[in-house]
């Protein structure tokens, strides 16, 4: 028995009262679809059956028998068939399956179509599941489409190029010459895709990295334009296209890492971002976080690095657990090189050890121990000892060990060390072992 239409199948599944009932419905429909594939060679029937197969796939049932039918539907001349066919290919196949090579001819044909939307379908499919072999076969088509007169196609082609570079890094040089034109495009969608492509080129090709560094003035100019301009079409939470802004900052971090000359060009614009963007909403916080990570990831000026640490310090007071967590994680990395600046936020870090969220407590404990030095050892040990009795059992053994090590390494008098060690042994209880007795 077949339910014929997708909505009928959905209705039948929804009325099932048990998992066994649902399984029986799906098995009957799968058998009917398999029979239809063998007996009916019609795009209309295949179109309906593939839609039902995708629904069955989303429910978690095996539908591998429909893979070849998806390829056949993608080869249809109708856009509606291609849309469902390529969606099925993207979901049911992966780059490691040999059957994917059969798709190459359809992709190449559709990339040469006069219909932008058909070209977009082919490019999206390549960007999703393109293998190394498919990337090698279609690199020339993707490169050609990067120069298309239509922004919709250029955007899709840039994303497909990202996939090509990831799968075949030696092909990165094919796209380097296109990067400047894409970065300078007036369409925000093309710019955003171009940022992803240039980032990938910088990570896989020395030539791409050199070109990325030559593009720094262009990226900086566009970032200033985003900061000073307004665009109701792209504005989110009062910020002009935060997605493009974040991608620009992230790309600047990649190209300026290890280059003092490139880093010097960024000092002013990063300061402008850090001081102009308001972090009251998540969208602003995301931009400020990217700015702080970029400042700490490149050889920036000392004043700018202190500004980045202060930004992260303000995140520790945010009510959003995710914001506090990423701030603690980033400060834990930055404390190695920026210890004096991080020390200014010691009190807030100590408060985070009492946070209701266990992941934040874990990060705060790690950072608190990283902040201990000869100057603050007495205050920090006292703060941690006050927290120790209320700490989660899974943290206590590690805390006792690190407390013992910190007291031994930084204690300024024998009397104080003995007194603190006795306190640790008392509070640690069964979590103390021989390794803690330095």
GROMACS .gro file of N, CA and C in nm, residues 64 128 130 248 276 280 367:
model
   21
   64UNK      N    1   1.900   0.415   0.151
   64UNK     CA    2   2.011   0.414   0.055
   64UNK      C    3   1.968   0.369  -0.084
  128UNK      N    4   2.854   2.140  -0.093
  128UNK     CA    5   2.814   2.054   0.019
  128UNK      C    6   2.885   1.920   0.020
  130UNK      N    7   3.110   1.794  -0.259
  130UNK     CA    8   3.211   1.774  -0.362
  130UNK      C    9   3.333   1.698  -0.312
  248UNK      N   10   3.511   3.981   0.841
  248UNK     CA   11   3.624   4.068   0.806
  248UNK      C   12   3.730   4.067   0.916
  276UNK      N   13   3.359   5.159   1.948
  276UNK     CA   14   3.232   5.203   1.891
  276UNK      C   15   3.119   5.102   1.907
  280UNK      N   16   2.579   4.549   2.443
  280UNK     CA   17   2.458   4.525   2.524
  280UNK      C   18   2.378   4.406   2.473
  367UNK      N   19   4.152   2.910   3.555
  367UNK     CA   20   4.209   3.043   3.539
  367UNK      C   21   4.259   3.099   3.672
   0.00000   0.00000   0.00000
